[in-house]
Tab-separated table of C-alpha atoms and ligand atoms in Angstrom:
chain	number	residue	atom	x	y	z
A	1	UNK	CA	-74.036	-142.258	60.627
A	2	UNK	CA	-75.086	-138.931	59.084
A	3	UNK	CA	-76.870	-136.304	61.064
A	4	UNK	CA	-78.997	-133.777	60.048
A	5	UNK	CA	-77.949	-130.310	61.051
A	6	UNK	CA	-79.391	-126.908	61.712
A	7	UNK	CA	-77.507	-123.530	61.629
A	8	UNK	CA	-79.949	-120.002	63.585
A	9	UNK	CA	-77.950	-117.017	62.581
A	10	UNK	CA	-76.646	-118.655	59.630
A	11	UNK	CA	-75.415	-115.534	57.838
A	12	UNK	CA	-73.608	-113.985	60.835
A	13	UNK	CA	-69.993	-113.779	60.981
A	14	UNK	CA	-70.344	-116.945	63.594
A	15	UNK	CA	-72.446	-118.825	61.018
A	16	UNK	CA	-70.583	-118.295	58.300
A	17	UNK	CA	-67.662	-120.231	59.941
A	18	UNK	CA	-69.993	-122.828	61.136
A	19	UNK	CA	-70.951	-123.541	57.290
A	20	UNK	CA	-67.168	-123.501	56.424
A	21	UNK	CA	-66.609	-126.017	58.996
A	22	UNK	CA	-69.410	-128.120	58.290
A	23	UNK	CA	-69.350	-128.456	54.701
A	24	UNK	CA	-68.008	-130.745	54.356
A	25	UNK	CA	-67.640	-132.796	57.971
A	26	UNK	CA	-67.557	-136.279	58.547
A	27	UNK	CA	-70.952	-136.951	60.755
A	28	UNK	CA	-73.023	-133.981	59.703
A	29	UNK	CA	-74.996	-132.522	56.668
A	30	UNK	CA	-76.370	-128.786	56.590
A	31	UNK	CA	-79.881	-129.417	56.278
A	32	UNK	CA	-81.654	-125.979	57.200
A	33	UNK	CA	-80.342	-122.440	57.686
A	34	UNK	CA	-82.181	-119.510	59.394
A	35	UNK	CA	-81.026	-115.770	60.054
A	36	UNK	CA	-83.575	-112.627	60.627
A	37	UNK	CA	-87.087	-111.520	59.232
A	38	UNK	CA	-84.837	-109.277	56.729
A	39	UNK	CA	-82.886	-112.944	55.071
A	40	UNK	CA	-85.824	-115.289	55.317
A	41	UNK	CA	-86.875	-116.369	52.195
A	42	UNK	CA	-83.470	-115.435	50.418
A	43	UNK	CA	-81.298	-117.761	48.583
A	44	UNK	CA	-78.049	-118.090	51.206
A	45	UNK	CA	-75.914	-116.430	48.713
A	46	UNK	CA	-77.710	-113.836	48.610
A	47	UNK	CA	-78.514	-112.801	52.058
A	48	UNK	CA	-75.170	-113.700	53.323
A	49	UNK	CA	-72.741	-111.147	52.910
A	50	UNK	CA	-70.199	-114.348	52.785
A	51	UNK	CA	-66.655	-112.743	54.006
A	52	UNK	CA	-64.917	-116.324	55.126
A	53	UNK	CA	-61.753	-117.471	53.787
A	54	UNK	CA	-62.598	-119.979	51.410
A	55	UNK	CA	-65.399	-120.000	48.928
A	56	UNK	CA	-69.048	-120.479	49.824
A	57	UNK	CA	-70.048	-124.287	49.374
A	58	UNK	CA	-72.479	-124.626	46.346
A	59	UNK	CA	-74.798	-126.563	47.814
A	60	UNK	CA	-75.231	-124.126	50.675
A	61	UNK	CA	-75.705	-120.716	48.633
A	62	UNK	CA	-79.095	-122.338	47.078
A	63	UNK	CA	-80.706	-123.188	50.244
A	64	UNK	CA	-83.347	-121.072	51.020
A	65	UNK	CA	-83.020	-119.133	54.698
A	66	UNK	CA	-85.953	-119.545	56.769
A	67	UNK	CA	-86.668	-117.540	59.828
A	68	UNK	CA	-86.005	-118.718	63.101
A	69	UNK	CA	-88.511	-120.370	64.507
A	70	UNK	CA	-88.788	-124.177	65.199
A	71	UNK	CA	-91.976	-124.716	62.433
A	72	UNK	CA	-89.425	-123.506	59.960
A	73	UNK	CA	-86.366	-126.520	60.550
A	74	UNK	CA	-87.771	-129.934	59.095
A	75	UNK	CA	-88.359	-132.394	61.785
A	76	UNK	CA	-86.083	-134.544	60.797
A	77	UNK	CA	-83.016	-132.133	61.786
A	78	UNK	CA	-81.397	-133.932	64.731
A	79	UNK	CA	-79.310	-130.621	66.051
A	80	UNK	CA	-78.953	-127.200	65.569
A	81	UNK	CA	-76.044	-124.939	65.572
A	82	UNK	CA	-77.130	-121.665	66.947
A	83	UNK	CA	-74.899	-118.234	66.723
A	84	UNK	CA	-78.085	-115.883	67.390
A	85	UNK	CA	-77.237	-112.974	69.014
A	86	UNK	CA	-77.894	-114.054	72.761
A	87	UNK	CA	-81.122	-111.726	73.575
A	88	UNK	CA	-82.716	-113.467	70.344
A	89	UNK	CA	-81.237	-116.638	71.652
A	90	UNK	CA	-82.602	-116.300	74.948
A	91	UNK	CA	-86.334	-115.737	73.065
A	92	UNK	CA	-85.993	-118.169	70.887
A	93	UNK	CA	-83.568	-121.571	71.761
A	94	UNK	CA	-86.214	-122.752	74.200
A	95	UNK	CA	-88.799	-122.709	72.025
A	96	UNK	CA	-86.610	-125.021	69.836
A	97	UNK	CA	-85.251	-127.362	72.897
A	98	UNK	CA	-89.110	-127.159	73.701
A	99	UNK	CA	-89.996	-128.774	70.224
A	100	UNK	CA	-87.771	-131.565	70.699
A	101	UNK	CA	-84.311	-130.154	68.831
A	102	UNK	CA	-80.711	-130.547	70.200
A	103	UNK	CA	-78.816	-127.177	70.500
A	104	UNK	CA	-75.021	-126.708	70.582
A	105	UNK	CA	-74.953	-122.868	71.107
A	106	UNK	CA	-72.759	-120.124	70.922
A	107	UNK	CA	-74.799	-117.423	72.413
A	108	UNK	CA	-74.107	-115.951	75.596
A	109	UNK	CA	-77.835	-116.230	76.996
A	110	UNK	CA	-78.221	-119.232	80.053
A	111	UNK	CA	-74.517	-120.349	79.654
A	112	UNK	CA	-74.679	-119.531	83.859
A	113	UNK	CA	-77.649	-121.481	84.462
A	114	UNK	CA	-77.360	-124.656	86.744
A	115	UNK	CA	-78.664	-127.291	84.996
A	116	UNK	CA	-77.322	-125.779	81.587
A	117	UNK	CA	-73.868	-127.493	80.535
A	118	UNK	CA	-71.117	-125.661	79.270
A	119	UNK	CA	-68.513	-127.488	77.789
A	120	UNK	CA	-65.164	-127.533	76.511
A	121	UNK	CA	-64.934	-130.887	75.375
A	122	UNK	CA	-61.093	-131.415	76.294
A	123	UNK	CA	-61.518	-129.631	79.614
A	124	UNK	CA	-64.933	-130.816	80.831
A	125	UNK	CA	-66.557	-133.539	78.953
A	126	UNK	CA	-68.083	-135.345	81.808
A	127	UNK	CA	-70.114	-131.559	82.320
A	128	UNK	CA	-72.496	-132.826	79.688
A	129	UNK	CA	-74.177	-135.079	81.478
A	130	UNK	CA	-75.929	-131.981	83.210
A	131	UNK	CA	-78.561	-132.953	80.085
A	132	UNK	CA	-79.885	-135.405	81.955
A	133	UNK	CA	-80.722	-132.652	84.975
A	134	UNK	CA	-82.070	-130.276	82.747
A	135	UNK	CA	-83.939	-132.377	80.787
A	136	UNK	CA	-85.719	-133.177	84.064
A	137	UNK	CA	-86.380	-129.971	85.305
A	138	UNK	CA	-87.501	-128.616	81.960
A	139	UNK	CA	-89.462	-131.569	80.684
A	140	UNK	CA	-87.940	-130.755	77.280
A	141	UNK	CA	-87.382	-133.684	74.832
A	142	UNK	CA	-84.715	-131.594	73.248
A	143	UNK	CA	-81.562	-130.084	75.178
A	144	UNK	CA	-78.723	-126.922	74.848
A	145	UNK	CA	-75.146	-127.476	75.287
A	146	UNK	CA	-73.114	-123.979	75.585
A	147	UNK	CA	-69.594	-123.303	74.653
A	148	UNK	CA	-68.216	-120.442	76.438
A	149	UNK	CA	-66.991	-117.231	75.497
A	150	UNK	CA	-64.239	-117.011	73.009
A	151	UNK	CA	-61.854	-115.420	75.167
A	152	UNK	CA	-62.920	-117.542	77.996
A	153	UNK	CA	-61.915	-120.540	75.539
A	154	UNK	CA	-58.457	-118.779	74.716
A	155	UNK	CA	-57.231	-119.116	78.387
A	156	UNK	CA	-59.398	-122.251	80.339
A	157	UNK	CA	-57.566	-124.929	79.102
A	158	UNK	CA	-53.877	-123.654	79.845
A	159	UNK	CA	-55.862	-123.569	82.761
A	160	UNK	CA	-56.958	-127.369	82.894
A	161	UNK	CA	-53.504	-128.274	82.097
A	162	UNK	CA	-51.717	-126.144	85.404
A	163	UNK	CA	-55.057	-127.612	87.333
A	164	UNK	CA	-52.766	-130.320	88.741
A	165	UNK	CA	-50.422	-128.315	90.736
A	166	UNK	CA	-53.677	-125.928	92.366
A	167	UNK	CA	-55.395	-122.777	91.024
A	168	UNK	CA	-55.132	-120.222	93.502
A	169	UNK	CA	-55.839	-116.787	90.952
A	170	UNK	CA	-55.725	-116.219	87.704
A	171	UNK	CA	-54.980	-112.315	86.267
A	172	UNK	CA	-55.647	-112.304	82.395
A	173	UNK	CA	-55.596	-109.365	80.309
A	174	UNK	CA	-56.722	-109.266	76.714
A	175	UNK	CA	-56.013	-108.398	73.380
A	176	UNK	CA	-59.460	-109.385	71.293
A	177	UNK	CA	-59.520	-109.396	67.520
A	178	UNK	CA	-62.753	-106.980	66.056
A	179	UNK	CA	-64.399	-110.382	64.396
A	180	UNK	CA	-65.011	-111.360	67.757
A	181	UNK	CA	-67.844	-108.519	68.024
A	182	UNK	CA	-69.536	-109.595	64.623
A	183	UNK	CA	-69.113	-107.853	61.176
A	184	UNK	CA	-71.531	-104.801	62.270
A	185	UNK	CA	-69.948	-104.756	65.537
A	186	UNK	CA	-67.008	-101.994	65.766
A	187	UNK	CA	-66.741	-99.341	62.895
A	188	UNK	CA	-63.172	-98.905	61.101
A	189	UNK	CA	-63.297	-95.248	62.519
A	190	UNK	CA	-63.132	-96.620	66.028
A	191	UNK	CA	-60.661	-99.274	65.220
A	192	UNK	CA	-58.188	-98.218	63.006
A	193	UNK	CA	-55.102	-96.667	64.858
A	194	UNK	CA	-56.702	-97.407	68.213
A	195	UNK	CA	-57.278	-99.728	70.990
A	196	UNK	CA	-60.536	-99.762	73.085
A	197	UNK	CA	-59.974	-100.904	76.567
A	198	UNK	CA	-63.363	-102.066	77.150
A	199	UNK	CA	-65.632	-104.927	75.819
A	200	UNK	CA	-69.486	-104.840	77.645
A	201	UNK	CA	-69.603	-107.770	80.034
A	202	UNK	CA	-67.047	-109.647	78.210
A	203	UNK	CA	-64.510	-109.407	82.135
A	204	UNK	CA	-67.729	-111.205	83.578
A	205	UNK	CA	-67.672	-113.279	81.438
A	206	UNK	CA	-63.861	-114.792	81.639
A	207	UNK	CA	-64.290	-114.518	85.400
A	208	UNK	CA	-67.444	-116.661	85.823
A	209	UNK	CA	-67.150	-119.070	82.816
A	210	UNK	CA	-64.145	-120.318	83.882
A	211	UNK	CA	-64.874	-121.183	87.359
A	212	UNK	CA	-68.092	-122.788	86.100
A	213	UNK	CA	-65.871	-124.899	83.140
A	214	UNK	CA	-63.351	-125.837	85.851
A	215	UNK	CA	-65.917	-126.821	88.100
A	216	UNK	CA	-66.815	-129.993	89.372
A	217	UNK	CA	-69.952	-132.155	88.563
A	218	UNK	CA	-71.367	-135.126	90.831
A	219	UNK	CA	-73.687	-136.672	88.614
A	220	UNK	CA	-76.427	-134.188	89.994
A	221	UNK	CA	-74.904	-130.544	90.785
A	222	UNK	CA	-72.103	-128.586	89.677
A	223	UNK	CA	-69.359	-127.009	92.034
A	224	UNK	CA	-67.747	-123.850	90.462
A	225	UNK	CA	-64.259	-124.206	90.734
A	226	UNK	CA	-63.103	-121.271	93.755
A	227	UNK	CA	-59.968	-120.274	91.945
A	228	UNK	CA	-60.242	-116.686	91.744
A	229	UNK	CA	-60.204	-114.947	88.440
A	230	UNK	CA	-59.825	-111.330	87.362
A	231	UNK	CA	-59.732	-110.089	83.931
A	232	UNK	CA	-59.141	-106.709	81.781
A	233	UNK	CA	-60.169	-106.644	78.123
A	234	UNK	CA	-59.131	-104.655	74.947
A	235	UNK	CA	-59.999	-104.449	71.615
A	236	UNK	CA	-57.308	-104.080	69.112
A	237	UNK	CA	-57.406	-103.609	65.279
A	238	UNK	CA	-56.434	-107.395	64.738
A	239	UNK	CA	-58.719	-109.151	62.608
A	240	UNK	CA	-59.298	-112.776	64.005
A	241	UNK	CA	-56.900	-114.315	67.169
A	242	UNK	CA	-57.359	-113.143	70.179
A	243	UNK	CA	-53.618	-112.828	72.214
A	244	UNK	CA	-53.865	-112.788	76.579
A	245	UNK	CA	-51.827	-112.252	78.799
A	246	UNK	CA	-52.164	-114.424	82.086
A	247	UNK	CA	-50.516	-114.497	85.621
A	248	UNK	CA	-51.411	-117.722	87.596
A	249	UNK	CA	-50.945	-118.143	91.058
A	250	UNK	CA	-50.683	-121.986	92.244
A	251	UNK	CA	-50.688	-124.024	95.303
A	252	UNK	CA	-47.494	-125.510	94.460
A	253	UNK	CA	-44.151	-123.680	93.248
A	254	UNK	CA	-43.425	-124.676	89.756
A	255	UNK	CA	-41.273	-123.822	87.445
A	256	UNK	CA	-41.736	-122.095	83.653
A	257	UNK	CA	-40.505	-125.651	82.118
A	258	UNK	CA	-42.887	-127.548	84.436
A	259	UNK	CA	-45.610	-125.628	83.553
A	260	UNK	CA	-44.738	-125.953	79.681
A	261	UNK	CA	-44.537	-130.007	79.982
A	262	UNK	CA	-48.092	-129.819	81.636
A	263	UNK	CA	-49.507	-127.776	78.630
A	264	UNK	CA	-47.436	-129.960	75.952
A	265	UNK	CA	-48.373	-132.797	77.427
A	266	UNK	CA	-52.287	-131.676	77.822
A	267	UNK	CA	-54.391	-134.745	76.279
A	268	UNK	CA	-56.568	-134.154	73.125
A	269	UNK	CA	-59.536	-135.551	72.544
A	270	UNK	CA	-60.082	-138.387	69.218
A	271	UNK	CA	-63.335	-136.620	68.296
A	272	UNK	CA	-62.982	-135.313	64.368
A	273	UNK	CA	-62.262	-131.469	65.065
A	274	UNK	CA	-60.014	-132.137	67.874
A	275	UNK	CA	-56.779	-130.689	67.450
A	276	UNK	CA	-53.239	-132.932	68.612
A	277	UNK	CA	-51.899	-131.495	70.105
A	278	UNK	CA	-54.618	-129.719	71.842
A	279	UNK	CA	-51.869	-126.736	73.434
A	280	UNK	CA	-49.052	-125.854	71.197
A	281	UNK	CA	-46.352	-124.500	73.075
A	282	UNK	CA	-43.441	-121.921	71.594
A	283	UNK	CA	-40.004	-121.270	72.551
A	284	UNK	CA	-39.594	-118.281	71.125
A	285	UNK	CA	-40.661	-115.339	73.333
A	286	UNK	CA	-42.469	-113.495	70.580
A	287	UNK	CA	-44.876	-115.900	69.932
A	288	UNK	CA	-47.719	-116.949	69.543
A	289	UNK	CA	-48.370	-113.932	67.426
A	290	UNK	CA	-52.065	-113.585	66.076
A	291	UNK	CA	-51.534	-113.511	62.157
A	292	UNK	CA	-49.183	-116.088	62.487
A	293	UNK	CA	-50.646	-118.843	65.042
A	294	UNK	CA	-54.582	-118.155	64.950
A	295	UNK	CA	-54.657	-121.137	62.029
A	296	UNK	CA	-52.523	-123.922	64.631
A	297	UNK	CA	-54.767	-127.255	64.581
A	298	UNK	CA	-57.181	-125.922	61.641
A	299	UNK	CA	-57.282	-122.829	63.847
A	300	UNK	CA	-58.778	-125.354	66.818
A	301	UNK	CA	-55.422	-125.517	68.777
A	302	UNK	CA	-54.564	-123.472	71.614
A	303	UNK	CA	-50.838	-121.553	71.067
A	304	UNK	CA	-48.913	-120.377	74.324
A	305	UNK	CA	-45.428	-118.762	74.929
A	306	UNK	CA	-43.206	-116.722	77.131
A	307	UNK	CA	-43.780	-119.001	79.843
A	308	UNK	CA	-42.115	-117.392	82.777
A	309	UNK	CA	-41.784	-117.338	86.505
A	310	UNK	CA	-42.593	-114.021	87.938
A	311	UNK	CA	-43.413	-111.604	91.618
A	312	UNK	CA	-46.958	-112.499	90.659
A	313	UNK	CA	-46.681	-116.321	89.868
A	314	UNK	CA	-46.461	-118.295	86.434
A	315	UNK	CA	-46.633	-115.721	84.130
A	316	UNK	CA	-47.625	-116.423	79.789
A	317	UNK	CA	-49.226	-115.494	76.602
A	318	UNK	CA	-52.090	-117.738	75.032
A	319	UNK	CA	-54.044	-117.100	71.753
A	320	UNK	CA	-57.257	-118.738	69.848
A	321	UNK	CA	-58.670	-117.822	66.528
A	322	UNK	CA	-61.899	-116.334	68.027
A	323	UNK	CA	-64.324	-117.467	65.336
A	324	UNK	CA	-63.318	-121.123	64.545
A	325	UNK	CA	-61.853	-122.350	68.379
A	326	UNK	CA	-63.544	-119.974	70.303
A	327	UNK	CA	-66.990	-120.102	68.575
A	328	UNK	CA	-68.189	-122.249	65.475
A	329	UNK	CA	-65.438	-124.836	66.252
A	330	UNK	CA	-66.571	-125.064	69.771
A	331	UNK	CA	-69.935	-125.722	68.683
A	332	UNK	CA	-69.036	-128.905	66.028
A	333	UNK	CA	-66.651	-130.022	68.607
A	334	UNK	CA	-70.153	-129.962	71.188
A	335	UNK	CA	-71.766	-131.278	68.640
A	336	UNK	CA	-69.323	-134.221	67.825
A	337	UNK	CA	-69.192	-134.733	71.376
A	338	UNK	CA	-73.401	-134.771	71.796
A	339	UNK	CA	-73.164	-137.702	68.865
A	340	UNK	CA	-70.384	-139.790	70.791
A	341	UNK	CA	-72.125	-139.570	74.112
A	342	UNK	CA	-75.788	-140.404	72.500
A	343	UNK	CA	-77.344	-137.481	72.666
A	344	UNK	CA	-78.380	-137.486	68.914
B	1	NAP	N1	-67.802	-113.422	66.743
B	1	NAP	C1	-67.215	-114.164	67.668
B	1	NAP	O1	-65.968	-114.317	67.694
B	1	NAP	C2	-68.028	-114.853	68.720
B	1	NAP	C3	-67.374	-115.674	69.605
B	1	NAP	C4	-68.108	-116.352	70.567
B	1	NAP	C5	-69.467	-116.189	70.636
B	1	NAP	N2	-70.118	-115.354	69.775
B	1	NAP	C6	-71.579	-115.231	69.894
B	1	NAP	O2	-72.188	-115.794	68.724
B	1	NAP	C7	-73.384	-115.086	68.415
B	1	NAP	C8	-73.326	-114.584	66.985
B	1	NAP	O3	-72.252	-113.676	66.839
B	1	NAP	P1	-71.807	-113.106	65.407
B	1	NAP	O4	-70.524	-112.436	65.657
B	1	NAP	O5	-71.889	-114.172	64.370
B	1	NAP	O6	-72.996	-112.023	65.124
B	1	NAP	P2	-73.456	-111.401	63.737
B	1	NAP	O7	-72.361	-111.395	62.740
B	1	NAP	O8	-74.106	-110.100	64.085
B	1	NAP	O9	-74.617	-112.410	63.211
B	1	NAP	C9	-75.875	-112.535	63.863
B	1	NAP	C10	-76.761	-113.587	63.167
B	1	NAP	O10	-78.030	-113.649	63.854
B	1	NAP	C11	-79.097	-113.296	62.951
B	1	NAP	N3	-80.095	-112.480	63.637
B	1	NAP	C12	-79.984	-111.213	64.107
B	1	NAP	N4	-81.129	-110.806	64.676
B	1	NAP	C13	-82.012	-111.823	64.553
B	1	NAP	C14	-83.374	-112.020	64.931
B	1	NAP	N5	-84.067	-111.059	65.565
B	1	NAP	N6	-83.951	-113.212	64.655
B	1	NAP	C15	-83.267	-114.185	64.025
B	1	NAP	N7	-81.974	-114.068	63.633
B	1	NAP	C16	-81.344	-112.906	63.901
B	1	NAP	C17	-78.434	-112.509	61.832
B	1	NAP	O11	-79.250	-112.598	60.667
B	1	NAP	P3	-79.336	-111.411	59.555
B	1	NAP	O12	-78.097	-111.528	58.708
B	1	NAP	O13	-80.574	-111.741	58.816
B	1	NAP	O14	-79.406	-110.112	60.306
B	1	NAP	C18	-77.105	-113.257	61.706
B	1	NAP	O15	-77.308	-114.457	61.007
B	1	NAP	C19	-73.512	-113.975	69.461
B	1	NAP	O16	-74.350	-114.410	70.495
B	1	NAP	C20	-72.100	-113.793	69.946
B	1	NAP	O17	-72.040	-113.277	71.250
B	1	NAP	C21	-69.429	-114.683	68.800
């Protein structure tokens, strides 16, 4: 079966992945594309500014880009894609769950509401089923599925592997690549030769997505997970892969090999852009090293190393390319997982 698909912010540094990874994919076909007032209208090719890593598909940079607004996707698009910027996707994606479309969104807008799921499908899967909840309380005939943060993503499922022995805290520190704040986001004058030691909201972010992702859902309510979580963030002139350091205090004492047979043995998923394994674990103590690892899995894997015992518990490194695992990846893997659970 073949599904119809949508990308909102098409032309975006987010979007631009999305179309890499969906053209071509095995269950979906880019049927409508949509950025700002300023692209609508243009051809893709030319409105995008297209600065991915493998040419732009042909049959994308002829499509026309419409503006974002539900009366400009084709009814017969079965789910959307959305990498708006999240105060134009909290505007907009009801309007479009409101008109009947399926969202699997990257924006940061209502990823903390109750009845709004957000999902790493290897980590929480059974989350999803919040759709039926919100669907109830919203009276929408569409729905939106959030994947988190992409530096939430980098760390949670080390997480979900060391689950098993208790999550007591969690200390992460990070080390974000500048794709990660969109192509207009930091200028090479604040970048280069520098390291900015604060992303807005982005600590917030790791320390209430991931009790929400690790949380526990009844069939009716979700329980936030009470492991406490505190995180420092950095910018650094890397340009995709984001690197973090983590310290994780558990319940029981375990040891640095323990802990890397949990992540090793971590269980992917069979869905298409699932990676196997899902956590990639080095020996060496240098790595996982951005330029070298962010591409693991199709750049979907997780990589971790130095795993360590330490005065402040379990102590390792873990890294994600930012744009493919911890954004438009995370979105076709939602959206591979909305199509196996019926949702489409
Ligand atoms: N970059 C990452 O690593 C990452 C990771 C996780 C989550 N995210 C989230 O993903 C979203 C997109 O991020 P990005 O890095 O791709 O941003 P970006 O490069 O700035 O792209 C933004 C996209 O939204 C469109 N847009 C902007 N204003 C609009 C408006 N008023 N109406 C309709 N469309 C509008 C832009 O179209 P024009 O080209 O026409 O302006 C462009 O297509 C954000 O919510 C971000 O927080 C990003």
């Amino acid at each position: 079966m073949t599904v119809r698909v949508g990308v909102l912010g098409a032309t975006g540094a987010v979007g631009q992945r999305l179309i890499q990874l969906l053209d071509p994919h095995p269950s979906f076909e880019i049927a409508a594309l949509t950025a700002s007032d300023s692209s609508a209208g243009r051809s893709y090719r030319d409105a995008a500014k297209w600065r991915v890593d493998s040419p732009i598909p042909t049959d994308v940079a002829d499509m026309t880009v419409q503006a974002t607004e539900p009366s400009s996707v084709p009814d017969d698009v079965d789910l959307l894609f959305s990498s708006l910027p999240s105060s134009v996707g909290a505007e907009v994606e009801p309007d479009f769950c409101n008109a009947g479309y399926v969202l699997s969104s990257n924006s940061s807008n209502a990823r903390m509401d109750a009845d709004v799921p957000l999902v790493i499908p290897e980590v929480n899967a059974d989350h999803l089923d919040l759709l039926e909840v919100q669907r109830d309380e919203r009276g929408w005939d569409g729905a939106m599925v959030k994947n988190p943060n992409c530096s939430t993503i980098t760390f949670v499922p080390t997480l979900a592997a060391l689950a098993q022995f208790g999550l007591e805290s969690v200390h992460v520190s990070t080390l974000q690549a500048v794709s990660g704040a969109g192509y207009d986001g930091v200028t090479s004058m604040e970048i280069i030769d520098n390291a900015i030691p604060h992303i807005g909201s982005e600590e917030d972010k790791l320390e209430t997505e991931s009790r929400k992702l690790l949380g526990d859902f009844d069939g009716a309510s979700l329980t936030e997970n009470s492991v406490e979580v505190a995180a420092s963030c950095n910018r650094i002139p890397t340009i995709d892969g984001h690197l973090e350091n983590v310290w994780v205090e558990t319940d029981e004492d375990i040891s640095a090999d323990d802990a890397a047979a949990a992540m090793e043995s971590y269980p992917p998923l069979e869905l298409p852009s699932s990676p196997d394994p899902l956590i990639h674990v080095f020996s060496e103590p240098d790595r996982p090293q951005p330029r070298m690892d962010r591409t693991l899995g199709g750049g979907m894997a997780i990589a971790a190393g130095g795993i360590r015992e330490s005065p402040f518990g379990l102590q390792y490194n873990c890294l994600a390319h930012n744009t493919i695992r911890g954004a438009a990846g995370a979105s076709v893997l939602n959206g591979e997982l909305l199509l196996e659970n019926g949702y489409l």
